[in-house]
PDB file of C-alpha atoms and ligand atoms in Angstrom:
ATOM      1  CA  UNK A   1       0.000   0.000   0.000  1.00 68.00           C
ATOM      2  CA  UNK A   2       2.506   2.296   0.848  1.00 86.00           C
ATOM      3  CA  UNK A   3       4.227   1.926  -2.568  1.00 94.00           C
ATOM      4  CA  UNK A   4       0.965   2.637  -3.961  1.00 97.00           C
ATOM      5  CA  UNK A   5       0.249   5.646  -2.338  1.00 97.00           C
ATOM      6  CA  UNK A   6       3.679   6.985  -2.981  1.00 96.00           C
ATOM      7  CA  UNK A   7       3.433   6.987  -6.795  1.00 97.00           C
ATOM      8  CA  UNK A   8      -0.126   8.529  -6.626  1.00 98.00           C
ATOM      9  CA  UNK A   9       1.398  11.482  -4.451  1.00 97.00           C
ATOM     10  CA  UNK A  10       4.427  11.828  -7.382  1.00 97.00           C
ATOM     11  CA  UNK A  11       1.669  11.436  -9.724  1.00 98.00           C
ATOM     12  CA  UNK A  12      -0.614  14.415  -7.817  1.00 98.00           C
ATOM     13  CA  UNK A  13       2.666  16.766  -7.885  1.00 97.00           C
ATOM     14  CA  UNK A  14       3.832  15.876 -11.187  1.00 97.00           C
ATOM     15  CA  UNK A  15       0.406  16.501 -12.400  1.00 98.00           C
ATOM     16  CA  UNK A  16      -0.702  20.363 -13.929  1.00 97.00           C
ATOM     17  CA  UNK A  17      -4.473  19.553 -13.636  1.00 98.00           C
ATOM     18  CA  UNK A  18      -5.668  16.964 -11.118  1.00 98.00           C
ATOM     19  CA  UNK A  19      -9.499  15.409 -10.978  1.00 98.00           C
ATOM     20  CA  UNK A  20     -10.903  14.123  -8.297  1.00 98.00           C
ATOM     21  CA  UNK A  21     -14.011  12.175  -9.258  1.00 98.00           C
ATOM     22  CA  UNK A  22     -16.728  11.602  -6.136  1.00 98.00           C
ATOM     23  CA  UNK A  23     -18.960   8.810  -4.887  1.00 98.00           C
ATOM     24  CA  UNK A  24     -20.492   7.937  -1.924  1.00 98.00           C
ATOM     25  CA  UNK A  25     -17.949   5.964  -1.132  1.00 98.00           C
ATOM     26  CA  UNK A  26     -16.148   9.302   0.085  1.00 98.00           C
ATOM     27  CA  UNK A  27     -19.119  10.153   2.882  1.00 98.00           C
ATOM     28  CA  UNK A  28     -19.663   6.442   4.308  1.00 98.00           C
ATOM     29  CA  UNK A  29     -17.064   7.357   7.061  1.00 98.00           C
ATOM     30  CA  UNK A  30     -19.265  10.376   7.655  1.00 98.00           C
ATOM     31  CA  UNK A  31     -22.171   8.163   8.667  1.00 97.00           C
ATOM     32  CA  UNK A  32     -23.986   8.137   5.412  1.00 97.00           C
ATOM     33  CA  UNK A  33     -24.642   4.865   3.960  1.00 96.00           C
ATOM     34  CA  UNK A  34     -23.709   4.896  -0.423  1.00 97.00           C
ATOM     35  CA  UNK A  35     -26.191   2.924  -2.533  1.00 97.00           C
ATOM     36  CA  UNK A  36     -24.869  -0.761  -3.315  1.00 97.00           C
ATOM     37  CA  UNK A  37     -22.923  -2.015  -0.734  1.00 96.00           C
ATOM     38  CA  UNK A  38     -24.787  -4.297   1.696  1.00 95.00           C
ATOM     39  CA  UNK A  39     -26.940  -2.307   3.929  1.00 93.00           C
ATOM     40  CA  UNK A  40     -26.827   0.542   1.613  1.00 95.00           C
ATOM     41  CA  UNK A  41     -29.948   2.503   0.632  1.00 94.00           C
ATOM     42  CA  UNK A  42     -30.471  -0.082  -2.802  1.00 94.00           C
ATOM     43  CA  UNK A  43     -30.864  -2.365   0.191  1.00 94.00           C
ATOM     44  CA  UNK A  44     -33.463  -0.490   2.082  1.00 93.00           C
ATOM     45  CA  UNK A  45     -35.484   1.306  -0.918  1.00 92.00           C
ATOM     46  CA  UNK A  46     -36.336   0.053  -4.246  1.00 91.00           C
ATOM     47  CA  UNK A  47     -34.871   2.118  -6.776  1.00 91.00           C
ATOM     48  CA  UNK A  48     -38.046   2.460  -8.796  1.00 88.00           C
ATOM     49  CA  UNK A  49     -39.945   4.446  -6.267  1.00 87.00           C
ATOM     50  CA  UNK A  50     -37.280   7.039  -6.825  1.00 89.00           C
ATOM     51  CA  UNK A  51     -37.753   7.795 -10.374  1.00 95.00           C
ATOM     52  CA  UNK A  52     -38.900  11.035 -11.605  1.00 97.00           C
ATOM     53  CA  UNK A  53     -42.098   9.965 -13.910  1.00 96.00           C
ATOM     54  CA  UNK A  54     -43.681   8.894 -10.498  1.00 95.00           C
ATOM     55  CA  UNK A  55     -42.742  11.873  -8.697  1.00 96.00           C
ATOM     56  CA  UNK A  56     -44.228  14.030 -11.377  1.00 96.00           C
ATOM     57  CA  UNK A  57     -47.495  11.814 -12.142  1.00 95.00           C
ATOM     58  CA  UNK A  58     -49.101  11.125  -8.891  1.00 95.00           C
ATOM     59  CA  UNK A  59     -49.461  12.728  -4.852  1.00 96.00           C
ATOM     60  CA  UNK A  60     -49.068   8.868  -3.497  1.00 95.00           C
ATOM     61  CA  UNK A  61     -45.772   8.529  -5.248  1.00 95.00           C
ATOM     62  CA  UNK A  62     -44.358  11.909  -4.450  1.00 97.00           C
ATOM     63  CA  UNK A  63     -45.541  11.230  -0.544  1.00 96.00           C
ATOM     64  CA  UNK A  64     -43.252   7.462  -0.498  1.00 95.00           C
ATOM     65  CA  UNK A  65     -40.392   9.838  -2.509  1.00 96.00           C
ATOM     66  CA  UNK A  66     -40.871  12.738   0.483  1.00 97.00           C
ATOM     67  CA  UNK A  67     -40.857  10.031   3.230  1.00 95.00           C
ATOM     68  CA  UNK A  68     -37.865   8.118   1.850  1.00 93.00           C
ATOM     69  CA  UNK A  69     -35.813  11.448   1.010  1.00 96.00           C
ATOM     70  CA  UNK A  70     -36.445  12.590   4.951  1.00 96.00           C
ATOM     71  CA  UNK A  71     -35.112   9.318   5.723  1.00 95.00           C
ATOM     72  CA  UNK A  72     -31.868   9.732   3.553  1.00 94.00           C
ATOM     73  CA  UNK A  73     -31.447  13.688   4.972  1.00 96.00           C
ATOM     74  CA  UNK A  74     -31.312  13.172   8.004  1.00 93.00           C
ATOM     75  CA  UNK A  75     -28.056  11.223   8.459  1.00 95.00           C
ATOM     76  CA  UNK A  76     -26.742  13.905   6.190  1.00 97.00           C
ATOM     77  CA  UNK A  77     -27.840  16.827   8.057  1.00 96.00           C
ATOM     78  CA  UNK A  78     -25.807  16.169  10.819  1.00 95.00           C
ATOM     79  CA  UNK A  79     -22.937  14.579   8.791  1.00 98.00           C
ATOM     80  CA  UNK A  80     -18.945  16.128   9.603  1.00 98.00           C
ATOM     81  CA  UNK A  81     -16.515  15.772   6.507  1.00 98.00           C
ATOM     82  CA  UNK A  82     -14.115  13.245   7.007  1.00 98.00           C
ATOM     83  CA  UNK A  83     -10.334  12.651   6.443  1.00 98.00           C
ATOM     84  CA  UNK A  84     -10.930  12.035   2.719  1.00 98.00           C
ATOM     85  CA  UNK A  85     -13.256  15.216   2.430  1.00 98.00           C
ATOM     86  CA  UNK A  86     -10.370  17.008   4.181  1.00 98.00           C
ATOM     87  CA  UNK A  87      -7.216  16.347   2.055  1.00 98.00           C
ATOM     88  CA  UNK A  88      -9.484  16.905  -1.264  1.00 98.00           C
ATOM     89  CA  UNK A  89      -9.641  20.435   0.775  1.00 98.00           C
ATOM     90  CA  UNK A  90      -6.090  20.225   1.386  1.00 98.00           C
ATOM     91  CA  UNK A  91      -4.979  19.114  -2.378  1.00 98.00           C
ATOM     92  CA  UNK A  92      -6.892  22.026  -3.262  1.00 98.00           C
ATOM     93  CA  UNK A  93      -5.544  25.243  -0.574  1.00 98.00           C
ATOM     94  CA  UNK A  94      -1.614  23.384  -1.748  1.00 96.00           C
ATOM     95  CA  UNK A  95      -2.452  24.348  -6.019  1.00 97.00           C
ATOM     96  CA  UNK A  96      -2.956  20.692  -6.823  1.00 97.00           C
ATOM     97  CA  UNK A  97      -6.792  20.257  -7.208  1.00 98.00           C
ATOM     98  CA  UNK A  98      -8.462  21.653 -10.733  1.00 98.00           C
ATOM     99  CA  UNK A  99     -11.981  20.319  -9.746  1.00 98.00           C
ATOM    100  CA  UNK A 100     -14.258  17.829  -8.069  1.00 98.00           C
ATOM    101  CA  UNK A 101     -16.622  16.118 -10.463  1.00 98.00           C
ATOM    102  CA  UNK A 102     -19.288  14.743  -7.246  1.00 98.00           C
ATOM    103  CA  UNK A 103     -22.349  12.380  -7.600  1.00 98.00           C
ATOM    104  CA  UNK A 104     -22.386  13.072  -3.952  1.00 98.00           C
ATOM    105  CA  UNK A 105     -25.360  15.278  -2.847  1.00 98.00           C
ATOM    106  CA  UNK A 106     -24.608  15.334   1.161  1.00 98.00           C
ATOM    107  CA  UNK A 107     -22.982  18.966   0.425  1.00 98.00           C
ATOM    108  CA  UNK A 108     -19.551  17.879   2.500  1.00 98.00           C
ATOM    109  CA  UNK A 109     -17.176  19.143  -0.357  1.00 98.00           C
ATOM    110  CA  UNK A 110     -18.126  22.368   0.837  1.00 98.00           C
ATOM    111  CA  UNK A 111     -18.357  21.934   4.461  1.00 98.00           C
ATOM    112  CA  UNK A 112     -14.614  20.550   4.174  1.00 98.00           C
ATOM    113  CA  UNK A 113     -13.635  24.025   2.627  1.00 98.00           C
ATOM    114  CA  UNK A 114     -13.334  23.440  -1.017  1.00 98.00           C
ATOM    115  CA  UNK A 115     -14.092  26.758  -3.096  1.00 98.00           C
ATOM    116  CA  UNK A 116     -17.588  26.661  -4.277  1.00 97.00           C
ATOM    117  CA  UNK A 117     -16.055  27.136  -7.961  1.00 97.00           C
ATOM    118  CA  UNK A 118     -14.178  23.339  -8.015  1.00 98.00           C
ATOM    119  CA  UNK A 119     -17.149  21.280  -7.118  1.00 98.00           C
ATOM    120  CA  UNK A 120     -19.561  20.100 -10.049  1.00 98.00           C
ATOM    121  CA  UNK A 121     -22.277  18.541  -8.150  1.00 98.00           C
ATOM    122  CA  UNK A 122     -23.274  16.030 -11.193  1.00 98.00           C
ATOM    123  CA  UNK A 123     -26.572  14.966  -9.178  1.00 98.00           C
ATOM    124  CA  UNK A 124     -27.260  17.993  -7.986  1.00 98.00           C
ATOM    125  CA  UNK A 125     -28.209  18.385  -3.716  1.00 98.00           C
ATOM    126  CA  UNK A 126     -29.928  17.444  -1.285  1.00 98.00           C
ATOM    127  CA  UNK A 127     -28.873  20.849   0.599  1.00 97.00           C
ATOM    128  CA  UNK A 128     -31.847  22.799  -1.016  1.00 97.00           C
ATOM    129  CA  UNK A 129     -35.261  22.143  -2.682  1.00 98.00           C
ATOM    130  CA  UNK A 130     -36.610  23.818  -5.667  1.00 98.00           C
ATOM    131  CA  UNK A 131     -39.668  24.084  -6.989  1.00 98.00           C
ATOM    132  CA  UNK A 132     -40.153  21.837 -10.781  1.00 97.00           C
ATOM    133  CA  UNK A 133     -42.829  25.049 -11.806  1.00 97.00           C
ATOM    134  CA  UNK A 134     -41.047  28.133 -11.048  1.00 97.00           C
ATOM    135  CA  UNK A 135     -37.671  26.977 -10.044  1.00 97.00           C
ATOM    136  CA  UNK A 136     -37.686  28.996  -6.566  1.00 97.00           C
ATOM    137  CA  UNK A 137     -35.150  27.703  -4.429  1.00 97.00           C
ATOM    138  CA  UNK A 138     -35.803  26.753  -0.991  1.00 98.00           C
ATOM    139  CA  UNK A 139     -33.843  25.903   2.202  1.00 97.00           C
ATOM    140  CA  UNK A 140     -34.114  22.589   2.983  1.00 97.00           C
ATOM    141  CA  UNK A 141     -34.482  22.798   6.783  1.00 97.00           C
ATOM    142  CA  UNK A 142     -37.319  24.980   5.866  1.00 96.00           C
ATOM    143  CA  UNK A 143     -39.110  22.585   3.832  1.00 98.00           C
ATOM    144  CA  UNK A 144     -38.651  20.008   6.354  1.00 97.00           C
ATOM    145  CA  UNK A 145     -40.332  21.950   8.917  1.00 97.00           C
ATOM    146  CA  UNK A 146     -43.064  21.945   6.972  1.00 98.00           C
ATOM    147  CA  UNK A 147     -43.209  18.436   5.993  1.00 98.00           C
ATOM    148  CA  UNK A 148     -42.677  17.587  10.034  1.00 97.00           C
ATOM    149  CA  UNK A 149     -45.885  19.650  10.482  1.00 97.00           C
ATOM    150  CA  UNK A 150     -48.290  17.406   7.793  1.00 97.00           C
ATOM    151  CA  UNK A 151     -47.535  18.235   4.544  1.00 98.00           C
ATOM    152  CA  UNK A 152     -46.103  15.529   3.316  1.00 97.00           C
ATOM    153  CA  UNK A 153     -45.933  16.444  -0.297  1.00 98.00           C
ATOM    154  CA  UNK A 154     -45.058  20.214   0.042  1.00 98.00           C
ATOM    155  CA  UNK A 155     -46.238  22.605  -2.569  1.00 98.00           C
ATOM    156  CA  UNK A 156     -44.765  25.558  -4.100  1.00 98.00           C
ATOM    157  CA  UNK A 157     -45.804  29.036  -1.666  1.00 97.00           C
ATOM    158  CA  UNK A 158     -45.485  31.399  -5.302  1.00 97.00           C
ATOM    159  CA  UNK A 159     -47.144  29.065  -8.462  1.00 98.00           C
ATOM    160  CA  UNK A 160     -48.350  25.862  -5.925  1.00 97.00           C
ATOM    161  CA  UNK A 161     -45.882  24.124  -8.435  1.00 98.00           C
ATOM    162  CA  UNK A 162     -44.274  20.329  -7.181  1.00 98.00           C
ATOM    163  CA  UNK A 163     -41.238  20.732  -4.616  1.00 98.00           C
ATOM    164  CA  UNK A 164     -38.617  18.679  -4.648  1.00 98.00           C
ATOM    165  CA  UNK A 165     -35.392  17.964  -3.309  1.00 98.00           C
ATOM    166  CA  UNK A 166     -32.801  19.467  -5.743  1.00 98.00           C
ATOM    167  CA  UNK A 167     -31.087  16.174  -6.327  1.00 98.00           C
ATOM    168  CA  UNK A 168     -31.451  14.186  -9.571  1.00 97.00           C
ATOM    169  CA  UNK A 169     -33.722  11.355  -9.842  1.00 96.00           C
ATOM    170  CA  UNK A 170     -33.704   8.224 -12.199  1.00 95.00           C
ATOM    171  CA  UNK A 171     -34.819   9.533 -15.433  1.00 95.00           C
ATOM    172  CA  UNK A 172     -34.208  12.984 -15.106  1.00 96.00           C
ATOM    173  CA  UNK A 173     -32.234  15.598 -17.133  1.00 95.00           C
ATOM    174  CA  UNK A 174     -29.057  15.842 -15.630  1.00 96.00           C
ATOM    175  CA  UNK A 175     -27.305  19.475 -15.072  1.00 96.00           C
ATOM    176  CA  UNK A 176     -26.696  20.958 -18.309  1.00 96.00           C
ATOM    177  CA  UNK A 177     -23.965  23.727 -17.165  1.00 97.00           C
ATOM    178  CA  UNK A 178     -21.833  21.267 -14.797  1.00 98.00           C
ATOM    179  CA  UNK A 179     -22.249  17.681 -16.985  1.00 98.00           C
ATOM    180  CA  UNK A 180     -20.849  19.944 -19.874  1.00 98.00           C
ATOM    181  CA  UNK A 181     -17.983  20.990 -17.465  1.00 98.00           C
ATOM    182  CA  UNK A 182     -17.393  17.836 -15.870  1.00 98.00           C
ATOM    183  CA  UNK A 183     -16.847  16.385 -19.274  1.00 98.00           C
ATOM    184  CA  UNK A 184     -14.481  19.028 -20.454  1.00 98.00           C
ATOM    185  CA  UNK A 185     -12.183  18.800 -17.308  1.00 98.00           C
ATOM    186  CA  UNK A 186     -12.330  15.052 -17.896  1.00 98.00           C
ATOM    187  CA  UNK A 187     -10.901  15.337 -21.230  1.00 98.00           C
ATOM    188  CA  UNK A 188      -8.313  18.012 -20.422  1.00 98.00           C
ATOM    189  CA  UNK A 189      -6.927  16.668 -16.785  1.00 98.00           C
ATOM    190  CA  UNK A 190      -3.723  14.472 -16.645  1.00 98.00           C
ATOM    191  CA  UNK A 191      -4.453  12.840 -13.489  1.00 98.00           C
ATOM    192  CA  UNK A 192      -8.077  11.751 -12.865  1.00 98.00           C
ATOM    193  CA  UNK A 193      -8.751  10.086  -9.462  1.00 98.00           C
ATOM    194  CA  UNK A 194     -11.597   8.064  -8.462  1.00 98.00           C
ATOM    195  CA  UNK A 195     -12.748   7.824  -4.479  1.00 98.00           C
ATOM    196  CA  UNK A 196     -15.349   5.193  -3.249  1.00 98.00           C
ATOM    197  CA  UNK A 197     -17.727   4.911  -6.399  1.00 98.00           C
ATOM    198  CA  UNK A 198     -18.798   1.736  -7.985  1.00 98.00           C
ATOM    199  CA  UNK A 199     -18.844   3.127 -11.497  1.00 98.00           C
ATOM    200  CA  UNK A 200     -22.227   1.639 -13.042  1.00 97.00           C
ATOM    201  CA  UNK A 201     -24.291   4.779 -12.948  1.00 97.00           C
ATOM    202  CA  UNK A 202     -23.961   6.862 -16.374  1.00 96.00           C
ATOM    203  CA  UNK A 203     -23.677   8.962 -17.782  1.00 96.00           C
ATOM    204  CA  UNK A 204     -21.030   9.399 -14.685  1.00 98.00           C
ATOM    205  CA  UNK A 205     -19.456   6.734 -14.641  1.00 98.00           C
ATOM    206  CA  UNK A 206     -18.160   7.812 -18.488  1.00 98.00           C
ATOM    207  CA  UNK A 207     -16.081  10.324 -17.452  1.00 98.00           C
ATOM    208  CA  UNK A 208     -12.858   7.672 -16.261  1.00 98.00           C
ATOM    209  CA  UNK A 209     -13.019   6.847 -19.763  1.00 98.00           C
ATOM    210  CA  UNK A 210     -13.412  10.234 -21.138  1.00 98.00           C
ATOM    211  CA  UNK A 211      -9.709  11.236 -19.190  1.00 98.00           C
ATOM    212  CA  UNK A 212      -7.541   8.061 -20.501  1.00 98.00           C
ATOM    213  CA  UNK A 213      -9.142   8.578 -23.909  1.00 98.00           C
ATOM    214  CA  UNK A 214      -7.521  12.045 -23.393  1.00 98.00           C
ATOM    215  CA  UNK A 215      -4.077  10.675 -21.685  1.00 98.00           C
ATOM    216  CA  UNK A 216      -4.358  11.044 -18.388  1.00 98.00           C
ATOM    217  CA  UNK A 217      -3.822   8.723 -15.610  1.00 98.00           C
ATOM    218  CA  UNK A 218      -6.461   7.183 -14.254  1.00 98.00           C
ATOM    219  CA  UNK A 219      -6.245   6.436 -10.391  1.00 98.00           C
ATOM    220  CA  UNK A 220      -9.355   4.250  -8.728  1.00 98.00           C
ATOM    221  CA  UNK A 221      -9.337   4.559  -4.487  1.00 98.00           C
ATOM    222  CA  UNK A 222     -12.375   2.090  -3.825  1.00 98.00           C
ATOM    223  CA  UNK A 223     -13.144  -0.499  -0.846  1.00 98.00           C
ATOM    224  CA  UNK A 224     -14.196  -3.299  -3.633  1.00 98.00           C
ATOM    225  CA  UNK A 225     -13.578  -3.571  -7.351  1.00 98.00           C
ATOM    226  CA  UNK A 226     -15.681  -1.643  -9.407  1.00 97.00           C
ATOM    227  CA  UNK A 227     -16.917  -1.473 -13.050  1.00 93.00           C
ATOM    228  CA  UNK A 228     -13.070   0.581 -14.446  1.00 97.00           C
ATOM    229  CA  UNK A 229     -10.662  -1.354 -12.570  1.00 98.00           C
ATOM    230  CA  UNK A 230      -9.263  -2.376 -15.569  1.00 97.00           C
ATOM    231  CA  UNK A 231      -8.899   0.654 -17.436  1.00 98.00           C
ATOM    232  CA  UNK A 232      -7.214   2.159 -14.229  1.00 98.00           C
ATOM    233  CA  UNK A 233      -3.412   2.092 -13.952  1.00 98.00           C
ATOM    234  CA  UNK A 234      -3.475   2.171 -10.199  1.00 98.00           C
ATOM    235  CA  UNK A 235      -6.130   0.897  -8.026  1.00 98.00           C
ATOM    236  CA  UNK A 236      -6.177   0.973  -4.673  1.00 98.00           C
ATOM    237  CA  UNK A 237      -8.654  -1.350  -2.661  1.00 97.00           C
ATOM    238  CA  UNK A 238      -9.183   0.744   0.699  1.00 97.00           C
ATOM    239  CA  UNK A 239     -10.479   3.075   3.051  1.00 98.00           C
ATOM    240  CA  UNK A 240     -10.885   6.470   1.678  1.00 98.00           C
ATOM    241  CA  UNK A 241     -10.097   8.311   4.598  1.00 98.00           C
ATOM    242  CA  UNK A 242      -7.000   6.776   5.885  1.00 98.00           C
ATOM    243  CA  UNK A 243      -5.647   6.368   2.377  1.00 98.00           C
ATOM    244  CA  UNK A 244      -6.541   9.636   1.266  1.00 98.00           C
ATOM    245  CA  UNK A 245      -5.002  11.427   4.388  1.00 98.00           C
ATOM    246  CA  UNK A 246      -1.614   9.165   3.433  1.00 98.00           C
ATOM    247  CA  UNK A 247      -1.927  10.376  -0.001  1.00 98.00           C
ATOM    248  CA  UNK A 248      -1.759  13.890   1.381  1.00 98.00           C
ATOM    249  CA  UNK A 249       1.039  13.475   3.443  1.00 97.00           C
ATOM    250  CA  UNK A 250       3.089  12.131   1.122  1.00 97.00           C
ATOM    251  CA  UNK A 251       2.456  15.009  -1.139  1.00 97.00           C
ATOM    252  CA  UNK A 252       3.207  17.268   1.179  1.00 96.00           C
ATOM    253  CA  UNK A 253       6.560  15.469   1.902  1.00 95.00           C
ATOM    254  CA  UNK A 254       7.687  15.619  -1.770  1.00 94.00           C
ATOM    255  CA  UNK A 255       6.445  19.021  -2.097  1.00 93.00           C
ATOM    256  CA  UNK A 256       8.684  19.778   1.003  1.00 93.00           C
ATOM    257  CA  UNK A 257      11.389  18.186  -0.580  1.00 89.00           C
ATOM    258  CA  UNK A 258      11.227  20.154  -3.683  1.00 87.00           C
ATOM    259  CA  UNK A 259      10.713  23.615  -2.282  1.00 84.00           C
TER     260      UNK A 259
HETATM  261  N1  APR B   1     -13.768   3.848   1.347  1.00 63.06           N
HETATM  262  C1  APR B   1     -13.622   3.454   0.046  1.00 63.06           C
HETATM  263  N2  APR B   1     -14.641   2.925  -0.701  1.00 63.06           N
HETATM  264  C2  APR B   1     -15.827   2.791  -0.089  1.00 63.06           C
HETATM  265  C3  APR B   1     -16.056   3.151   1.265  1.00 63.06           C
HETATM  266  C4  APR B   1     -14.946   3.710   1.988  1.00 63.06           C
HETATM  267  N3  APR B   1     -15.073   4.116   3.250  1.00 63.06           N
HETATM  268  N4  APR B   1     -17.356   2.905   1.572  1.00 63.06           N
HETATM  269  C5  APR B   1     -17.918   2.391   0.443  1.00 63.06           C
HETATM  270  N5  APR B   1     -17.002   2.314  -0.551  1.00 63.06           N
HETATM  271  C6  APR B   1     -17.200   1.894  -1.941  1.00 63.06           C
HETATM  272  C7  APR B   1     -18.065   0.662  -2.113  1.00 63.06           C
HETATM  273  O1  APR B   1     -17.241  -0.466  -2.181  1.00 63.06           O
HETATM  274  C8  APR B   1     -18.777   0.925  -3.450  1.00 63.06           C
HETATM  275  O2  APR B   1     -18.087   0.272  -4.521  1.00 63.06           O
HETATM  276  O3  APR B   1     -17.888   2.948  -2.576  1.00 63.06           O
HETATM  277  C9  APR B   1     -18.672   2.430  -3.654  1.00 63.06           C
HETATM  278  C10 APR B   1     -20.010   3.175  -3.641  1.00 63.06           C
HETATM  279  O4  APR B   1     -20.719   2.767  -4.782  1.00 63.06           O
HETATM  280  P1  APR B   1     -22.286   3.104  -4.910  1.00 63.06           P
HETATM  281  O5  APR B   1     -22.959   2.765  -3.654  1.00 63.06           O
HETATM  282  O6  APR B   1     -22.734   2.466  -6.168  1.00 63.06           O
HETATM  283  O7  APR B   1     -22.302   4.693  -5.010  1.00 63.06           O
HETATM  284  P2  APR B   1     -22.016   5.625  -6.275  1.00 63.06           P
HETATM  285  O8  APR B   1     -21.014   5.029  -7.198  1.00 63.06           O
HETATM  286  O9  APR B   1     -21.754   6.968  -5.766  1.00 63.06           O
HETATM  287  O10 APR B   1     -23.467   5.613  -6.997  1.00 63.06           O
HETATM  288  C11 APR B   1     -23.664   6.426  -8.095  1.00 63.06           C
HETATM  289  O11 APR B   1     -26.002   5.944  -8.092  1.00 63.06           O
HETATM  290  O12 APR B   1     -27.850   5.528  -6.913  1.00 63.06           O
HETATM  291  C12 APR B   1     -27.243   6.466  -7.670  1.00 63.06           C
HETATM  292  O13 APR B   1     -27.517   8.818  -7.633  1.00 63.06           O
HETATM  293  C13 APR B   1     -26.968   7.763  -6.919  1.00 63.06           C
HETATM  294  O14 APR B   1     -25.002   9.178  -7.064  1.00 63.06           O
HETATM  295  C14 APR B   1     -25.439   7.857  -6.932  1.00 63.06           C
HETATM  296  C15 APR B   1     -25.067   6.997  -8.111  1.00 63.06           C
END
């Protein structure tokens, strides 16, 4: 391992523009559970009551979708970055972060202190609800005030338009403005690393392919194998946290070295 995490700090300081490419993989140490690994929320919730065409075509449906989103919020509410969250932070305050590409929607990029301007939040958040009508935006906590207190499928207060949780659901249009970004820093990076995401949800899970199509290096950081392994020319099978925080240090060492 150590070898391992070596080369991916020369790599990270030899590199001009480094990716780091989110799952939620990154925010299990945080206390909220990803999707597929046992006990994850696949495991608790079937995925079809989550896509969008129910949302939109019937009160029932939206009602499960507000229930089941509460139940998902919560944990990330109260959730604390952890040491993976942090050295992405660090990578960036040292020059040696060009952007996060997240499918994470637990908002913990920021809360770790990366610059609004490097995160591309691919599947939007959970941080904030908007309405599907007018598009007013909405503080969560809010929202969930009012859900506490009975409505359970909350309506817009300006055009009585569907609220929802700004995340994006099965079968909806992804983010125009940050998928078109995500793919262009793909394509022009020369290290891309992936942290704690499976790699079977697309278009996402593309964008490895999109950077070694392009060159770069392609790093995968990921408790069990996942769908890119092989296109990867380092994986590391591990804890996000305590290898990410090694990564750093080492970086930091060589960086020392050089200065
Ligand atoms: N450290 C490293 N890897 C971890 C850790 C950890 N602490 N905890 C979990 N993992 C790995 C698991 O082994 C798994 O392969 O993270 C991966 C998470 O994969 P998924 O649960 O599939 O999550 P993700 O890839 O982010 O899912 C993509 O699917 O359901 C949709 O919209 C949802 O954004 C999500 C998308």
């Amino acid at each position: 391992m150590t070898k391992e995490i070596e080369k991916v700090a020369q790599w990270i300081v030899n590199a001009k523009r480094v990716v780091v490419f989110a799952g939620a993989g990154l925010s299990t140490e945080s206390g909220i559970p990803d999707f597929r690994s046992p006990g994850g929320v696949w495991d608790r919730y079937n995925p079809e009551d989550f896509y969008f065409q129910n949302f939109i075509s019937n009160e029932t449906s939206r009602e499960k979708y507000w229930q089941m989103a509460t139940e998902m919020y919560e944990p990330m509410k109260k959730a604390q970055p952890n040491l993976a969250h942090l050295a992405i932070a660090e990578l960036e305050r040292v020059g040696k972060l060009d952007c996060i590409i997240t499918q994470n929607v637990d908002g913990l990029h920021h809360k770790a202190g990366n610059s609004e301007k490097k995160i591309l939040e691919l599947h939007g958040t959970a941080m904030h609800v908007t309405c599907l009508s007018c598009h007013k935006r909405y503080d969560r906590e809010n929202i969930q005030e009012r859900w506490r207190k009975g409505e359970k499928a909350p309506r817009c207060n300006d055009c009585g338009g569907l609220l929802k949780p700004a995340t994006i659901s099965f079968g909806q249009s992804m983010p125009e403005t940050e998928t078109e970004e995500a793919y262009e820093r793909s394509s022009r990076c020369d290290l891309f690393i992936v942290i704690g995401s499976s790699l079977v949800v697309q278009p996402a899970a593309s964008m490895p392919a999109v950077a070694k199509r392009h060159g770069a290096k392609l790093v995968i950081i990921n408790r069990d194998p996942t769908a890119c392994d092989e296109m990867a020319d380092l994986v590391i099978h591990g804890q996000a946290g305590s290898v990410m925080a090694n990564v750093l240090e080492s970086v930091k060492a060589v960086l020392a070295d050089r200065s």
